[in-house]
Coordinates of C-alpha atoms and ligand atoms in Angstrom, one line a residue:
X1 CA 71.0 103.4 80.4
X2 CA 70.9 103.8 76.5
X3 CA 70.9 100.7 74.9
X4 CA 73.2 100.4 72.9
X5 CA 75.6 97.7 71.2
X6 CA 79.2 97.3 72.2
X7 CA 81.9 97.9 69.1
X8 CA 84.1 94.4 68.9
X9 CA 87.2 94.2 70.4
X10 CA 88.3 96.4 73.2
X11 CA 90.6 99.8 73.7
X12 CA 92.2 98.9 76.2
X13 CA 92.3 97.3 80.3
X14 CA 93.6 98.3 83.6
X15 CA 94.6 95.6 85.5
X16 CA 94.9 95.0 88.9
X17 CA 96.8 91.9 90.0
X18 CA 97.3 90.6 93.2
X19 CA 101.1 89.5 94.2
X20 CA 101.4 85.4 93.8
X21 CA 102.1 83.2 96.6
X22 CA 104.8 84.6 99.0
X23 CA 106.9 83.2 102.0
X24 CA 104.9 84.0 105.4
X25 CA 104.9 87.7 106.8
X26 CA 104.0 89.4 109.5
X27 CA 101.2 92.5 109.7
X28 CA 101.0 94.3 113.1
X29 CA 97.1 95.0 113.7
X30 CA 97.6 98.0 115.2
X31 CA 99.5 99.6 111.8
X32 CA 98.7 97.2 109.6
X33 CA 102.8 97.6 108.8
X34 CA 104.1 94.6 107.2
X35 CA 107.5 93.0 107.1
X36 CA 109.4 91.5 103.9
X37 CA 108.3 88.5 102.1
X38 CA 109.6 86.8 98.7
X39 CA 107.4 85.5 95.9
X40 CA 107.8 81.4 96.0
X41 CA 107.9 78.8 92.9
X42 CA 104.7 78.3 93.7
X43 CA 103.8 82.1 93.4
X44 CA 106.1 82.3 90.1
X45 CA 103.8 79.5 88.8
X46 CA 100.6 81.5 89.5
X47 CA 101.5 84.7 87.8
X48 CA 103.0 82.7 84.9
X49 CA 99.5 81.2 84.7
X50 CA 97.6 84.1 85.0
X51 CA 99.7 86.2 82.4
X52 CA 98.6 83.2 80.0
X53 CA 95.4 83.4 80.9
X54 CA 95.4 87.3 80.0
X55 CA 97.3 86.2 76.7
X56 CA 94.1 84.5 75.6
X57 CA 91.7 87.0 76.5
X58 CA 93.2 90.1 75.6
X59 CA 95.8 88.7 72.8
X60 CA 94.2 86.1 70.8
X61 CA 92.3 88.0 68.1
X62 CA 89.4 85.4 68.3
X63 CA 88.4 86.3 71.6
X64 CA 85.6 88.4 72.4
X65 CA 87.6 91.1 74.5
X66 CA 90.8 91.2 72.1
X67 CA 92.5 94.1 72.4
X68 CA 92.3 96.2 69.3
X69 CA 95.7 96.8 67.4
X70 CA 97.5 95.5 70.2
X71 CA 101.0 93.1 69.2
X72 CA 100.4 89.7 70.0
X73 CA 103.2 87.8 69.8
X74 CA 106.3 89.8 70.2
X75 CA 106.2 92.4 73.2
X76 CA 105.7 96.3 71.8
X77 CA 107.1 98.0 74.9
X78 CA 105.1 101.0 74.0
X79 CA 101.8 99.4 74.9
X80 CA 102.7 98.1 78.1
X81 CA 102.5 100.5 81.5
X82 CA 103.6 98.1 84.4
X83 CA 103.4 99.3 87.9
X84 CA 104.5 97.4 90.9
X85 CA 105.2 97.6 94.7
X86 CA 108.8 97.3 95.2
X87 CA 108.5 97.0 98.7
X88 CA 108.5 93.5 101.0
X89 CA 111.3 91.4 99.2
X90 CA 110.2 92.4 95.9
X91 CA 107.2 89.7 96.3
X92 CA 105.4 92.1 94.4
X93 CA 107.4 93.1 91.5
X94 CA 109.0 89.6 91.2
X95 CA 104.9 88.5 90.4
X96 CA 105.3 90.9 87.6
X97 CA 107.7 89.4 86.0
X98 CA 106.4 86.0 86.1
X99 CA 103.1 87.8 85.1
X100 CA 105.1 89.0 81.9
X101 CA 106.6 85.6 81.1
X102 CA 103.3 84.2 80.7
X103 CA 101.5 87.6 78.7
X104 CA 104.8 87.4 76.3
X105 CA 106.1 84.2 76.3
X106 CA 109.6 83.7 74.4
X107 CA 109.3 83.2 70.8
X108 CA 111.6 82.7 68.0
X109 CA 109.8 85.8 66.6
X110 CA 111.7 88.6 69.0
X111 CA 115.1 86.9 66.9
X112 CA 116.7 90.1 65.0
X113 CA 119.4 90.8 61.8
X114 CA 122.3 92.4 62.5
X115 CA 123.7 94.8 59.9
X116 CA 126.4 91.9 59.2
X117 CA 123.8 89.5 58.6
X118 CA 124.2 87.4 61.5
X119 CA 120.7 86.3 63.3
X120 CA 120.4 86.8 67.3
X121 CA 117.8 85.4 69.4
X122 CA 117.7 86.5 73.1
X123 CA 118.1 84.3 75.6
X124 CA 116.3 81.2 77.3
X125 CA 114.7 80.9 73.6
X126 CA 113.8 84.2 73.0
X127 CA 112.7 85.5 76.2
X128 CA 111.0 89.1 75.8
X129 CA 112.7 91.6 78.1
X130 CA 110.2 94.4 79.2
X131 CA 112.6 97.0 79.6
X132 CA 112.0 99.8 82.3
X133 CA 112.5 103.7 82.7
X134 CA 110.5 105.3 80.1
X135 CA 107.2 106.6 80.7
X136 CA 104.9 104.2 79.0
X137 CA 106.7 101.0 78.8
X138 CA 108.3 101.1 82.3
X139 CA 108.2 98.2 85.0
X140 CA 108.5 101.3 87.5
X141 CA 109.3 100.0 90.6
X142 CA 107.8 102.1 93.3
X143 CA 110.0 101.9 96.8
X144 CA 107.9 102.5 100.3
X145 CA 109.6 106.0 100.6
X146 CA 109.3 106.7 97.0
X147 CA 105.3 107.3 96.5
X148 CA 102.5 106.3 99.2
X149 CA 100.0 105.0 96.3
X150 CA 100.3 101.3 96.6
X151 CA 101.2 101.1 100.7
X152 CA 98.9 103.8 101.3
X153 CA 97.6 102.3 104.6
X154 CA 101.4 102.8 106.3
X155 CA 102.0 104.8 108.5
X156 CA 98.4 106.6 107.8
X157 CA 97.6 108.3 111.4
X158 CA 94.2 108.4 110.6
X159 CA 94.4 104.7 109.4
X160 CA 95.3 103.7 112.6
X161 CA 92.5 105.6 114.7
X162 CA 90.3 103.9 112.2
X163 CA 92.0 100.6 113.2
X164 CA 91.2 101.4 117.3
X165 CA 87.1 102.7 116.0
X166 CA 86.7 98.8 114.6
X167 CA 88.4 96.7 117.2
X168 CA 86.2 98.7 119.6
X169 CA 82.9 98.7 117.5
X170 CA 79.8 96.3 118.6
X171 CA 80.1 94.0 115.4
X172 CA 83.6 93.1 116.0
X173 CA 83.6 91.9 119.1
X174 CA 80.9 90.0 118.7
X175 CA 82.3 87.9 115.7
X176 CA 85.4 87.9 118.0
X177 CA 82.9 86.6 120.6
X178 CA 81.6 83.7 118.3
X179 CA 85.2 83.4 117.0
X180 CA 86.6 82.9 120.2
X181 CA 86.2 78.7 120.4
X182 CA 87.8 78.4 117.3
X183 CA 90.8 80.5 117.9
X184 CA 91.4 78.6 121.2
X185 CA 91.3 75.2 119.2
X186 CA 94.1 76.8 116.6
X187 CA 96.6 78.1 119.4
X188 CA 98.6 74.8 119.1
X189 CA 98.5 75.5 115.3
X190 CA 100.1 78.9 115.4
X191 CA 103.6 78.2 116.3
X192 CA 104.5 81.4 118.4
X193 CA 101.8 83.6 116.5
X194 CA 99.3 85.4 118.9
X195 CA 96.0 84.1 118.4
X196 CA 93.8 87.1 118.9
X197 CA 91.2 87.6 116.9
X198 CA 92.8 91.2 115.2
X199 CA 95.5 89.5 114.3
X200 CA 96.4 87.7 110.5
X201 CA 95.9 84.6 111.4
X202 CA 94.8 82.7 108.0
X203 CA 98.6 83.6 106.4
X204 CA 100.5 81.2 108.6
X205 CA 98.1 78.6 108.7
X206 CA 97.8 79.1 104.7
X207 CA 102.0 79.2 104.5
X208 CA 102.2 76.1 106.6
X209 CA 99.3 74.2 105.8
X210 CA 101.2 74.8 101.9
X211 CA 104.5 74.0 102.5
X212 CA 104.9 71.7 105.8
X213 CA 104.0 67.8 105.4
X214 CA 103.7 67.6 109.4
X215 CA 100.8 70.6 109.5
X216 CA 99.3 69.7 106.3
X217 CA 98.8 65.9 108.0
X218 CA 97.5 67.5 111.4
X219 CA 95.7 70.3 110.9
X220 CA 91.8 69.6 111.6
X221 CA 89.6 69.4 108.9
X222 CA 87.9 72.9 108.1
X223 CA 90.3 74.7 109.9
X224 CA 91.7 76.2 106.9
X225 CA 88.6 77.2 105.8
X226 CA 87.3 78.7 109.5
X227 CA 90.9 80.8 109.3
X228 CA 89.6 82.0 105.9
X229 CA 86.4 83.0 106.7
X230 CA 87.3 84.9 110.0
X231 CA 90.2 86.8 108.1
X232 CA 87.4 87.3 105.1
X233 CA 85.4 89.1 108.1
X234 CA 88.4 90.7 109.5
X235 CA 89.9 92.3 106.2
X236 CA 86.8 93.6 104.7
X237 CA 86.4 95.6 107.5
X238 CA 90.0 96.8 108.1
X239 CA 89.9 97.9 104.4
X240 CA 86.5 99.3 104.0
X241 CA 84.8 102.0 106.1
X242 CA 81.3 103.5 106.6
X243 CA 81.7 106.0 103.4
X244 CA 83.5 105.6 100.3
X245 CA 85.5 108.8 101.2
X246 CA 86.6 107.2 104.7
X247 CA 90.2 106.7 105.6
X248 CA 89.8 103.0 105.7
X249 CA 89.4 102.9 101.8
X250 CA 92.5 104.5 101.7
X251 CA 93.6 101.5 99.6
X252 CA 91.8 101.9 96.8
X253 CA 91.5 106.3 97.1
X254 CA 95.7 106.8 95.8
X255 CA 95.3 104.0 93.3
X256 CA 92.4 105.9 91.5
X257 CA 94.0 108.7 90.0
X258 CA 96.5 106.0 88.1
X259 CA 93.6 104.1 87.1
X260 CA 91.4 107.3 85.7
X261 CA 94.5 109.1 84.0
X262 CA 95.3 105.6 82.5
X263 CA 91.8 105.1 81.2
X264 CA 91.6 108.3 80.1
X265 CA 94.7 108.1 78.1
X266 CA 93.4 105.2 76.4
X267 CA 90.6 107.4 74.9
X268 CA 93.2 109.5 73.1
X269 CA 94.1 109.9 69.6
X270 CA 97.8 109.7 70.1
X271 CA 98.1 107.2 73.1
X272 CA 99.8 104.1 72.7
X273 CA 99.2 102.0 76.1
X274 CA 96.5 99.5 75.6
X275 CA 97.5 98.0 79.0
X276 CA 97.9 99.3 81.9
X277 CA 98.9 96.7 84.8
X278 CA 99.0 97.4 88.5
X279 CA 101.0 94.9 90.8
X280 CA 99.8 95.4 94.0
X281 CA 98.6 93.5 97.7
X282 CA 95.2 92.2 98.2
X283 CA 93.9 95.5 100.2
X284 CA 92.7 97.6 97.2
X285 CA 90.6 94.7 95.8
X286 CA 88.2 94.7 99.2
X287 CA 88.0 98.5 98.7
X288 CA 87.3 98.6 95.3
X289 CA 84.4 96.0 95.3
X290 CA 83.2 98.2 98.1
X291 CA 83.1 101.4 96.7
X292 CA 81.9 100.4 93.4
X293 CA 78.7 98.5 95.3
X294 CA 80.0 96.0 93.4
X295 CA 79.4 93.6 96.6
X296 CA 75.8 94.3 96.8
X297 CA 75.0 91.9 93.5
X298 CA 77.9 89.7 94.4
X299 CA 77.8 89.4 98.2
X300 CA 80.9 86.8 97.8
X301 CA 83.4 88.9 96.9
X302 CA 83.4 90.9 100.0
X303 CA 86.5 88.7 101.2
X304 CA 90.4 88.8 100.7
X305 CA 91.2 87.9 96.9
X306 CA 93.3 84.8 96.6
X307 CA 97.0 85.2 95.4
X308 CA 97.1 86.0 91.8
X309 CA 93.8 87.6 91.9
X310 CA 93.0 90.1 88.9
X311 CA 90.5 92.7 88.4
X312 CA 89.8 94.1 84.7
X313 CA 88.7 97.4 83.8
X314 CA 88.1 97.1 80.5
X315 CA 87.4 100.0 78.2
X316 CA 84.9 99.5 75.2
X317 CA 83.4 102.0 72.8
X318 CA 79.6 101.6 72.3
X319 CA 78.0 101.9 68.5
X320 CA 77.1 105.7 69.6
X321 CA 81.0 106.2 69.9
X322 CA 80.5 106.5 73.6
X323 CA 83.6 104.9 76.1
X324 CA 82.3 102.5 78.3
X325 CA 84.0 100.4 81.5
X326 CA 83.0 96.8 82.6
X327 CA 84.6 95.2 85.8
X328 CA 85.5 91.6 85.9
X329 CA 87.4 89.7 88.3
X330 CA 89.0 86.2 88.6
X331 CA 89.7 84.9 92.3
X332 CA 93.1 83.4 91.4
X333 CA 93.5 80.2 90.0
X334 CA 90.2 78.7 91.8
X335 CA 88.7 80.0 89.5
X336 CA 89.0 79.3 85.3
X337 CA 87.1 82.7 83.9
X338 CA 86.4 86.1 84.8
X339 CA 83.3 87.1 87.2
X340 CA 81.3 89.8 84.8
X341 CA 80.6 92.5 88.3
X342 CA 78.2 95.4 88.4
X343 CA 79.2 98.7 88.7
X344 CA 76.6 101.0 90.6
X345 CA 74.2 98.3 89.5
X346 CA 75.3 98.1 85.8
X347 CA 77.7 95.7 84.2
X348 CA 78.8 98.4 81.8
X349 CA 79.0 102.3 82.5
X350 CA 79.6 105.6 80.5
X351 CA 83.3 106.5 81.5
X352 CA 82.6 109.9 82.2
X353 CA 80.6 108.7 84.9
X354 CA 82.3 106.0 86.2
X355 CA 84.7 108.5 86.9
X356 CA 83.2 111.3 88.3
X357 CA 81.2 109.7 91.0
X358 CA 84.0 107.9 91.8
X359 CA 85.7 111.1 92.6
X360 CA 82.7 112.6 94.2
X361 CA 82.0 109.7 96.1
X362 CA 85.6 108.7 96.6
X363 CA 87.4 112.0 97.0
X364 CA 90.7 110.4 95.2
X365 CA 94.4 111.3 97.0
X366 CA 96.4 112.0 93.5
X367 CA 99.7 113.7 95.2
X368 CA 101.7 112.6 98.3
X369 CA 100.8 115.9 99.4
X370 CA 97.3 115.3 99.7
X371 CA 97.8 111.6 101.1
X372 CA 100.2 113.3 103.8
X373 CA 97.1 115.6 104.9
X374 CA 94.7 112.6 104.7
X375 CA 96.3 110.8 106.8
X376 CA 97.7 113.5 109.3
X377 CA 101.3 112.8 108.4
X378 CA 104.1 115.3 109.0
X379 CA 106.9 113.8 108.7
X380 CA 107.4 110.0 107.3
X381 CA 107.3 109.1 103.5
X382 CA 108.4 112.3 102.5
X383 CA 105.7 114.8 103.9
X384 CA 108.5 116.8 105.8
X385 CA 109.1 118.9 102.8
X386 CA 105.4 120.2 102.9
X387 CA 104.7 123.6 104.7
X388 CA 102.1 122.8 107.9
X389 CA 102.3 125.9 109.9
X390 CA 99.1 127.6 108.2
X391 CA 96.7 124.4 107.7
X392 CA 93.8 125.4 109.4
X393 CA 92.9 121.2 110.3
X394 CA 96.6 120.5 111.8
X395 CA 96.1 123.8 113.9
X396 CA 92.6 122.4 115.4
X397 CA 90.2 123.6 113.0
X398 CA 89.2 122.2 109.9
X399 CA 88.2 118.3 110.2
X400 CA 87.5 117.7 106.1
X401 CA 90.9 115.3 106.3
X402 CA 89.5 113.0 108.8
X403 CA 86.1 111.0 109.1
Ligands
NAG501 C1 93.4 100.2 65.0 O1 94.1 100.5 63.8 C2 93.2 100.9 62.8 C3 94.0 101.0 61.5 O2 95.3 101.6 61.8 C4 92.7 102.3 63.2 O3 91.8 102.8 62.2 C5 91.9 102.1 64.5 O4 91.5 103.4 65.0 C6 92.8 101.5 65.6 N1 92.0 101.2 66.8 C7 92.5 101.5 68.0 C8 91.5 101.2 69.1 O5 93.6 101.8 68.2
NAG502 C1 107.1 100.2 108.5 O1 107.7 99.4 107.5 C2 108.6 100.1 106.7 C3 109.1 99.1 105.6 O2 109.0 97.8 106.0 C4 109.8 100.5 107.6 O3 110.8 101.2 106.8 C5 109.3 101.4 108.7 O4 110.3 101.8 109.6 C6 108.2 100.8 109.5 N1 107.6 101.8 110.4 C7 107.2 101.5 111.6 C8 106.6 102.6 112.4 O5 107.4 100.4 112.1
NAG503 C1 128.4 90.0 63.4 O1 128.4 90.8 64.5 C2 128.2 90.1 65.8 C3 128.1 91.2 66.9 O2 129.1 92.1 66.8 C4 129.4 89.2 66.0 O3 129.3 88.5 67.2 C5 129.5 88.2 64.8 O4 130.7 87.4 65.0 C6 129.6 89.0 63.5 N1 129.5 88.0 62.4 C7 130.3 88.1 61.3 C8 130.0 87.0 60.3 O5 131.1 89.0 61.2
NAG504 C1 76.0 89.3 117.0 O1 76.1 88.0 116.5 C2 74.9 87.3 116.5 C3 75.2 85.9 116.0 O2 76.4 85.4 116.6 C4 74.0 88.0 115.5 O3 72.7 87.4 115.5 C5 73.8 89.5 116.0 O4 73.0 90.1 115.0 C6 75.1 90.1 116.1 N1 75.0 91.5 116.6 C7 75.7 92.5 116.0 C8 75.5 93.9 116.7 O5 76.5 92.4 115.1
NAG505 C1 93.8 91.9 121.0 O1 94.2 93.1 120.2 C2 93.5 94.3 120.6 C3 93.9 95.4 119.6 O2 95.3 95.4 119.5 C4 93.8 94.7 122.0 O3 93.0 95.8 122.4 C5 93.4 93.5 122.9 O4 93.8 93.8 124.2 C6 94.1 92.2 122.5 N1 93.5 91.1 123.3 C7 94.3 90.2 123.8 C8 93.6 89.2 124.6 O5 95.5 90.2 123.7
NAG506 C1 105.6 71.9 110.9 O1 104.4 71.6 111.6 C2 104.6 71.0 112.8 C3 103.2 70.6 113.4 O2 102.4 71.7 113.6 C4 105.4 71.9 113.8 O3 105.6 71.2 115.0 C5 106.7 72.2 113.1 O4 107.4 73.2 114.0 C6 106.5 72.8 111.8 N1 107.7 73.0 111.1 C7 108.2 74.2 110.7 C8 109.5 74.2 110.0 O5 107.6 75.3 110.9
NAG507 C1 98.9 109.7 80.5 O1 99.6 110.4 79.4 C2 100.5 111.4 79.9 C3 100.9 112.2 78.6 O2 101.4 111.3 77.7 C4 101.6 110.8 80.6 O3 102.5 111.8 81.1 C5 101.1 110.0 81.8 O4 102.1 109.3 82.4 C6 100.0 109.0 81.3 N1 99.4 108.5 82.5 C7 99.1 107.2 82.6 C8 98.6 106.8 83.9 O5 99.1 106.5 81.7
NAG508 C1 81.1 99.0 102.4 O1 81.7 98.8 103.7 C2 81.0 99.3 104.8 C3 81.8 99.2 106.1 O2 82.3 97.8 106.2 C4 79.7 98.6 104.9 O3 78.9 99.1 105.9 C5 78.9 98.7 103.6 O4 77.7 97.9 103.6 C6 79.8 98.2 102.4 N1 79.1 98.5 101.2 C7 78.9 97.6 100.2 C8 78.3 98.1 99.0 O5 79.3 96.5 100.4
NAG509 C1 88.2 84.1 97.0 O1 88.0 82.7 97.3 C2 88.2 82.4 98.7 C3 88.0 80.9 98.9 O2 88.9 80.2 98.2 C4 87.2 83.2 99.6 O3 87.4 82.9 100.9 C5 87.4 84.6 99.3 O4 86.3 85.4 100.0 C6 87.3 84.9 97.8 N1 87.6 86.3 97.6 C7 86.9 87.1 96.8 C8 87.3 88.6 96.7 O5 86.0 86.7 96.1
NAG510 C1 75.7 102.3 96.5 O1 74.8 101.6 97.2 C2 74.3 102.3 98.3 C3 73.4 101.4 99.1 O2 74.1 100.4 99.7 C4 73.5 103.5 97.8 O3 73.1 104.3 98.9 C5 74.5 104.3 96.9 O4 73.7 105.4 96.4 C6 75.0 103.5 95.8 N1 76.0 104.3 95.1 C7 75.9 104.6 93.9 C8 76.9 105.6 93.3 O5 75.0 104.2 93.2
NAG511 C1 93.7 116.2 93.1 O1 92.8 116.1 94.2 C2 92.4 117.4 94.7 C3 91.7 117.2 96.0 O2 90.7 116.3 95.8 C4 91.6 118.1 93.6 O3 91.2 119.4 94.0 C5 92.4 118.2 92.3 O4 91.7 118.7 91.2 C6 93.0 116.8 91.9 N1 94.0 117.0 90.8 C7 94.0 116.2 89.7 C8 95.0 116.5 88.7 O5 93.2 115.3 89.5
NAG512 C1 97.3 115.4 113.8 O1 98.7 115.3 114.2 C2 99.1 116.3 115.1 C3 100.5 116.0 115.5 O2 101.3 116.0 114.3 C4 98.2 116.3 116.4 O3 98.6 117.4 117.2 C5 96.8 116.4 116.0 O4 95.9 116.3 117.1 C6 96.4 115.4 115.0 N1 95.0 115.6 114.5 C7 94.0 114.8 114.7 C8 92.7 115.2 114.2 O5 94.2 113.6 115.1

């Protein structure tokens, strides 16, 4: 690495947030297809908390990673891309909202003139509305049959095989072997919830353990914490693979290409985003720290973020005039600060090639049609309207899709 020193003040971040506290859902361990949940007060709280906690990083011009030119105290909508999952009860995009509240709190600043000289302050005391539909300063919301990218993992066919390859491989069932004495003591804690070892068990011990008096008072001591570590074990295999290219880090593979064209953008003279923020569920994270070998130098990570979780990719320019990328991450609000991580060993690298051996070592799915072939998909989520009949790997041939 050239040693160089880092310019003050940052270009820009992708973020990627995880979702805040939500009422309990279910995941079927065979699809890993999920049913609806709601973001709580407790969740709303979370976001709100995190969004302040960005404030003060990336908008308070005395701190180290202030965001160059951006506006701190009322919103400019052009330098805002938010993204969100849509789908599940609007959990997802509800977080980004409370996210918002807390990056752009209202302010007596956002009050405007009218032509007749009358003064108008928005609502709630000036609460800054991040208005959506335009291209750069949109809170898209992406519904499940709209785009694959953030629920990539449903209905994936090759997901799914990948799914019956782990629950049949050596090292699962033996953790499910040791498991196995603890999962018989939590049956009486599961209500009606199956209590094999494939299965999400740490959500509904988590939800009630939260939000029932009766539970919170019974459960055993350490139980909570055995849940967590046996869904730690179970996730970061679900959502991570032998190769970086595998289908099981399908999670983080369709949310690349945002993340590269958005960091790229950033590097040009006439773009105006200087944050880019992805709402999303806690797969990608386990895939990402993965891929990166950002979980060799901090083996703890290698678990399911908390709710509220964020991961920066901030983008720097170095005294040479080179961009550069450093990864942090902040486990929800356990934790205060950011975790500086190493990419590839280095806790900054060139752009360029953070980029390119992600997509060599990656191979990123950018277009539903491409996610419909990696995942041997025909029909659902839109890949109907693709031509099949001369693809060499549906007809028996080609196997490049799979692995
Ligand atoms: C910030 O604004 C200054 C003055 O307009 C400009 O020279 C500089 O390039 C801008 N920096 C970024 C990162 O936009
Ligand atoms: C998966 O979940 C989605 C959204 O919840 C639903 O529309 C779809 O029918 C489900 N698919 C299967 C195979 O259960
Ligand atoms: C100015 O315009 C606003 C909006 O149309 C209206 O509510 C307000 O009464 C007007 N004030 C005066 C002094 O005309
Ligand atoms: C099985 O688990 C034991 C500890 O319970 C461990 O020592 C052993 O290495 C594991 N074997 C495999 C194949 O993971
Ligand atoms: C647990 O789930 C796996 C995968 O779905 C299945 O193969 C196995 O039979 C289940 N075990 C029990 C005891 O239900
Ligand atoms: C609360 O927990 C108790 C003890 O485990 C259980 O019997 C009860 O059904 C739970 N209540 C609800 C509403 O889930
Ligand atoms: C990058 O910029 C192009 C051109 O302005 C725009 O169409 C695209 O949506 C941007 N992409 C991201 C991820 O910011
Ligand atoms: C990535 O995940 C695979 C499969 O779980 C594992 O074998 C590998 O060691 C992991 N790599 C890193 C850097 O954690
Ligand atoms: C976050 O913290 C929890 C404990 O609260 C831990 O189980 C989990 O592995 C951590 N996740 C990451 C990605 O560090
Ligand atoms: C990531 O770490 C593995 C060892 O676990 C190594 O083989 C691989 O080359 C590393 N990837 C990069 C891009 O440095
Ligand atoms: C999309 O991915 C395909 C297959 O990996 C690649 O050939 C193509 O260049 C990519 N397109 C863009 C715009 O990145
Ligand atoms: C892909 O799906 C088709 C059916 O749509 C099936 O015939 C074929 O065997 C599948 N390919 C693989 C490699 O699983």
């Amino acid at each position: 690495m050239v040693n160089t020193t880092t310019v003050a003040g940052l270009v820009g971040v992708v973020l990627l947030v995880r979702h805040g506290d939500s009422t309990t859902y279910y995941q079927d361990p065979n699809t890993y297809n999920s049913t609806q949940s709601y973001i709580t007060p407790l969740g709303e709280q979370q976001e709100y908390e995190l969004g302040s906690f960005l404030r003060s990083t990336y908008l308070n011009p005395d701190s180290p990673s202030f965001i160059q030119n951006i506006s701190t105290e009322v919103v400019n909508v052009d330098q805002l891309a938010v993204r969100a999952d849509a789908g599940g009860g609007n959990g997802i995009l509800n977080s980004a909202y409370a996210l918002l509240q807390g990056l752009y709190p209202a302010t007596r600043q956002s009050e405007i003139t009218l032509a007749n000289g009358t003064n108008v302050l928005p609502p709630l005391g000036g609460y800054q509305y991040v208005p959506g539909k335009s291209v750069t300063a949109t809170l898209q919301s992406l519904e499940y049959w709209q785009s694959p990218s953030l629920t990539s993992w449903m209905e994936c066919e090759y997901f799914q095989d990948h799914l019956i390859r782990l629950y049949a491989s050596t090292s699962f069932i033996n953790m499910s072997t040791t498991a196995a004495p603890f999962l018989t003591a939590l049956k009486p804690y599961l209500g009606g919830v199956s209590n094999n070892f494939t299965n999400m068990i740490y959500d509904h011990v988590n939800f009630q353990y939260t939000y029932n008096k009766t539970y919170y008072e019974t459960l055993p001591p350490t139980f909570l914490e055995q849940a967590r570590y046996y869904a730690d074990f179970v996730q970061r295999n679900v959502f991570t693979d032998s190769t970086p290219s595998s289908i099981g880090q399908v999670a983080i593979r369709t949310l690349f290409p945002e993340i590269f064209w958005a960091l790229g953008n950033m590097t040009l003279a006439s773009n105006k985003v200087k944050m880019n923020i992805q709402e999303v569920d806690y797969k990608p994270f386990i895939s990402l720290f993965n891929v990166t070998n950002a979980t060799l130098t901090n083996p703890n990570i290698g678990g399911i973020p908390n709710d509220a979780s964020v991961v920066a990719l901030e983008l720097s320019k170095n005294s040479q005039g080179q961009y550069e990328i450093g990864m942090k991450f902040k486990n929800g609000t356990e934790d205060s600060q950011f975790t500086q991580l190493e990419i590839f060993g280095n806790t900054s690298i060139a752009l360029n090639s953070f980029t390119q051996t992600l997509i060599d070592t990656t191979i990123p799915i950018n277009s539903t049609n491409n996610w419909c072939f990696s995942c041997n998909q025909t029909i659902e989520r839109g890949c109907s309207v693709f031509n099949y009949s001369n693809d060499p790997f549906l007809n028996g041939v080609g196997t490049g899709y799979t692995g």
